[in-house]
XYZ file of N, CA and C in Angstrom:
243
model
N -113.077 -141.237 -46.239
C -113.035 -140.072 -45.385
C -113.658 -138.850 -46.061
N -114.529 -139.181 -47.103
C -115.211 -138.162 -48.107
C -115.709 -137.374 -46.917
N -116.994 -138.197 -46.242
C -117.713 -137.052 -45.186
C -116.581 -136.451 -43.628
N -116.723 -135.168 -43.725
C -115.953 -134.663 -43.098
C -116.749 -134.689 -41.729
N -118.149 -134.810 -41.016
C -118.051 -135.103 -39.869
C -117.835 -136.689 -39.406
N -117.877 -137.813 -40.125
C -117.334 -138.946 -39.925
C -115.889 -139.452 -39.689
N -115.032 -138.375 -40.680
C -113.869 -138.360 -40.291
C -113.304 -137.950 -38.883
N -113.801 -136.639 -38.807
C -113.573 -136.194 -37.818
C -113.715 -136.982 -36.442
N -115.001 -137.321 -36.272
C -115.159 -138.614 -35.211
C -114.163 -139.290 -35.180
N -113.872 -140.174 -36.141
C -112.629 -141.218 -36.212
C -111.712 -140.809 -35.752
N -111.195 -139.473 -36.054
C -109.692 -139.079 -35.865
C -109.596 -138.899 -34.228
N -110.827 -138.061 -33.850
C -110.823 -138.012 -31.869
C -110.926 -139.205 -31.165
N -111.430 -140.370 -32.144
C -111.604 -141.824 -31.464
C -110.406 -142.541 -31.291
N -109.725 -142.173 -32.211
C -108.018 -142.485 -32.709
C -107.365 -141.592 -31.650
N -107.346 -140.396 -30.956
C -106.975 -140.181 -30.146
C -105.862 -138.812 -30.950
N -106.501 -138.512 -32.335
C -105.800 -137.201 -33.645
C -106.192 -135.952 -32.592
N -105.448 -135.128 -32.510
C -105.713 -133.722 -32.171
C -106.609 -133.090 -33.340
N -107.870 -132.259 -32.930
C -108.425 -131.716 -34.186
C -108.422 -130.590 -33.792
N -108.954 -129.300 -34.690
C -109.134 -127.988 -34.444
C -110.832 -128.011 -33.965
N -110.873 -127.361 -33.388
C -112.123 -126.943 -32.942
C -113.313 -126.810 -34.038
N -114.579 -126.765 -33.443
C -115.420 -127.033 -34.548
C -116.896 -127.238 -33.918
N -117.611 -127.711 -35.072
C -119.090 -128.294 -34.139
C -118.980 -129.614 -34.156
N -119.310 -129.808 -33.758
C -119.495 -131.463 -33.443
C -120.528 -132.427 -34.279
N -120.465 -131.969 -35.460
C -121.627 -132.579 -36.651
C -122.161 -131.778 -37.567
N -123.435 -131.467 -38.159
C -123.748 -130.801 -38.728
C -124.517 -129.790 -38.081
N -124.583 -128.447 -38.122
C -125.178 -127.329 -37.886
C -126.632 -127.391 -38.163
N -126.606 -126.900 -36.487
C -128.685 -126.653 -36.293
C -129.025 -125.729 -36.980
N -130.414 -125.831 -37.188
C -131.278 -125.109 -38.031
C -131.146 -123.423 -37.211
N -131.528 -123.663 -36.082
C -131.958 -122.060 -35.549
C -130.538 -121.523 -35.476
N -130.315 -120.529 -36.268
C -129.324 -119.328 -36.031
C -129.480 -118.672 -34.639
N -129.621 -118.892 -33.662
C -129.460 -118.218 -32.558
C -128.334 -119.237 -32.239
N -128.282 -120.369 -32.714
C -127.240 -121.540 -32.247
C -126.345 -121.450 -32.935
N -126.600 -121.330 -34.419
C -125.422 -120.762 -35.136
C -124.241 -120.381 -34.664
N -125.021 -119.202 -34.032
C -124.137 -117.649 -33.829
C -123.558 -118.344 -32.252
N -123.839 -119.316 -31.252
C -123.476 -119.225 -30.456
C -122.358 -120.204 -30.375
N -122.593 -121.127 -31.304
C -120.662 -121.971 -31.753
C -120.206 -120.967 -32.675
N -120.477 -120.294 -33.174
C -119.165 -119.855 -33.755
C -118.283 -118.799 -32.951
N -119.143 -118.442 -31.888
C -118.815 -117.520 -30.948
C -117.750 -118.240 -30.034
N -117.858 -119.379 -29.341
C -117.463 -120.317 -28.817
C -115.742 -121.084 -29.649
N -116.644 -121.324 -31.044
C -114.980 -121.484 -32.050
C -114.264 -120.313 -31.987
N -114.857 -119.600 -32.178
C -114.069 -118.051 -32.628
C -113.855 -117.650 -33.929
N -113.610 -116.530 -34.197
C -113.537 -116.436 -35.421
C -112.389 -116.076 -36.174
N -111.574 -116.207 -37.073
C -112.763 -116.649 -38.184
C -113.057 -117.896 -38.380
N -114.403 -118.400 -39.009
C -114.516 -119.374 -38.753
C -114.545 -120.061 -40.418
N -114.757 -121.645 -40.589
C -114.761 -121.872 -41.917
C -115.837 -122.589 -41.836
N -116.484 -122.161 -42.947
C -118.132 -122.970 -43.116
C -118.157 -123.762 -44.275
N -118.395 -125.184 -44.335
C -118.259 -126.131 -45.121
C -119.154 -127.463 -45.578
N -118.641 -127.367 -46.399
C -119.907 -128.795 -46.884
C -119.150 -130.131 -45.919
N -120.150 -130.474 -45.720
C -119.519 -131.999 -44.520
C -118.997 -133.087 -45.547
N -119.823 -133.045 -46.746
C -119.363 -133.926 -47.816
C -118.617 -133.512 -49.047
N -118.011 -132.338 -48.972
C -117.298 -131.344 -49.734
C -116.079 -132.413 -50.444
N -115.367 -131.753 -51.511
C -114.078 -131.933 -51.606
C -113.742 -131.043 -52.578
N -111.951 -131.302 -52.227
C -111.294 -130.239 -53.112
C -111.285 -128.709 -52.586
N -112.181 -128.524 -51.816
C -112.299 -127.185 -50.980
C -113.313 -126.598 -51.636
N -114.115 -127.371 -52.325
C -115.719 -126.653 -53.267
C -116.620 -126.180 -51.990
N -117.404 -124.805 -51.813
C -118.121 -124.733 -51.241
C -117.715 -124.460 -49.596
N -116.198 -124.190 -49.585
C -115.636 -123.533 -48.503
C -116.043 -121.875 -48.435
N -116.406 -121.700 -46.828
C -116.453 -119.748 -46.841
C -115.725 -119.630 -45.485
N -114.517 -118.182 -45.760
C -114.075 -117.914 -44.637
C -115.285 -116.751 -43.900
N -115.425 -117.063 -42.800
C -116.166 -115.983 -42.474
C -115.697 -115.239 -40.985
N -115.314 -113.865 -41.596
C -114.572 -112.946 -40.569
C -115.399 -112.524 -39.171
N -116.893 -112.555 -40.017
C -117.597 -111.647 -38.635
C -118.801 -112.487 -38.527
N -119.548 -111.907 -37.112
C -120.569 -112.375 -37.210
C -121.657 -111.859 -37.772
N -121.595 -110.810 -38.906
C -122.509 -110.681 -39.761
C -122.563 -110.927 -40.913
N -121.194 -111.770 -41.289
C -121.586 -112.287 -42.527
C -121.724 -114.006 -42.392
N -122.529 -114.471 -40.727
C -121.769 -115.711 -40.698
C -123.206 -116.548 -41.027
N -124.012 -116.230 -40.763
C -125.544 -116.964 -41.526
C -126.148 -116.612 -43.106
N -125.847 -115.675 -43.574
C -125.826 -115.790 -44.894
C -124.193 -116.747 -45.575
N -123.410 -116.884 -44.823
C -122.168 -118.174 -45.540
C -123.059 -119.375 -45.150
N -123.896 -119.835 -44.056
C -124.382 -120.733 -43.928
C -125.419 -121.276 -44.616
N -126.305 -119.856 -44.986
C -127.345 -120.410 -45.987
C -126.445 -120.720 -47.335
N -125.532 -120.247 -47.984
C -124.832 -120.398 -49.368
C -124.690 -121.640 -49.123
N -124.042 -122.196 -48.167
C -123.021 -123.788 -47.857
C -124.398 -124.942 -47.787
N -125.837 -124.413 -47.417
C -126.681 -125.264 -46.774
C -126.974 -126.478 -47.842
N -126.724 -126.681 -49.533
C -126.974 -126.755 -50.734
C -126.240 -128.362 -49.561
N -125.280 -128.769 -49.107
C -124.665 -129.875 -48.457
C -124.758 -129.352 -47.181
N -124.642 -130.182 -46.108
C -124.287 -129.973 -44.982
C -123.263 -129.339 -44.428
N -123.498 -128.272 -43.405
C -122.468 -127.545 -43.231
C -121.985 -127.814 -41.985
N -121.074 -127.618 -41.548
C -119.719 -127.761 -40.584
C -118.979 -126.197 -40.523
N -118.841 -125.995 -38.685
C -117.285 -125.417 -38.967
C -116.569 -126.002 -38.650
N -115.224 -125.973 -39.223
C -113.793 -125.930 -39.127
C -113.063 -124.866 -38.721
């Protein structure tokens, strides 16, 4: 369950309640960005999909600090949570 959008799948297939989120890894164009996280709400958490331990987690309060957390996280695939 290392990769966190694989898990995630599993757990909605299993029929797990999850928190809201994107549905895989995050598109390139920031106009899309900005329009799930708008949709999640904020704040949102931006994450490595293959993360652990919580390495490479960012809370992000607004939407102006929410594509520069995305470029930091981009080093792995990012996800919100």
């Amino acid at each position: 369950m290392g990769d966190k959008v694989s898990a995630k799948a599993a757990m909605k297939e299993a029929g797990v309640p999850c928190v809201p989120g994107s549905e895989g890894a995050l598109p390139e164009d920031p106009k899309e960005i900005v329009r799930i996280a708008r949709a999640v709400g904020y704040p949102v958490i931006i994450k490595a999909a293959g993360g652990g331990g919580g390495r490479g987690m960012r809370v992000v309060h607004t939407e102006a600090a929410l594509l520069n957390a995305v470029r930091l996280t981009r080093q792995k695939r990012a996800v919100f949570q």
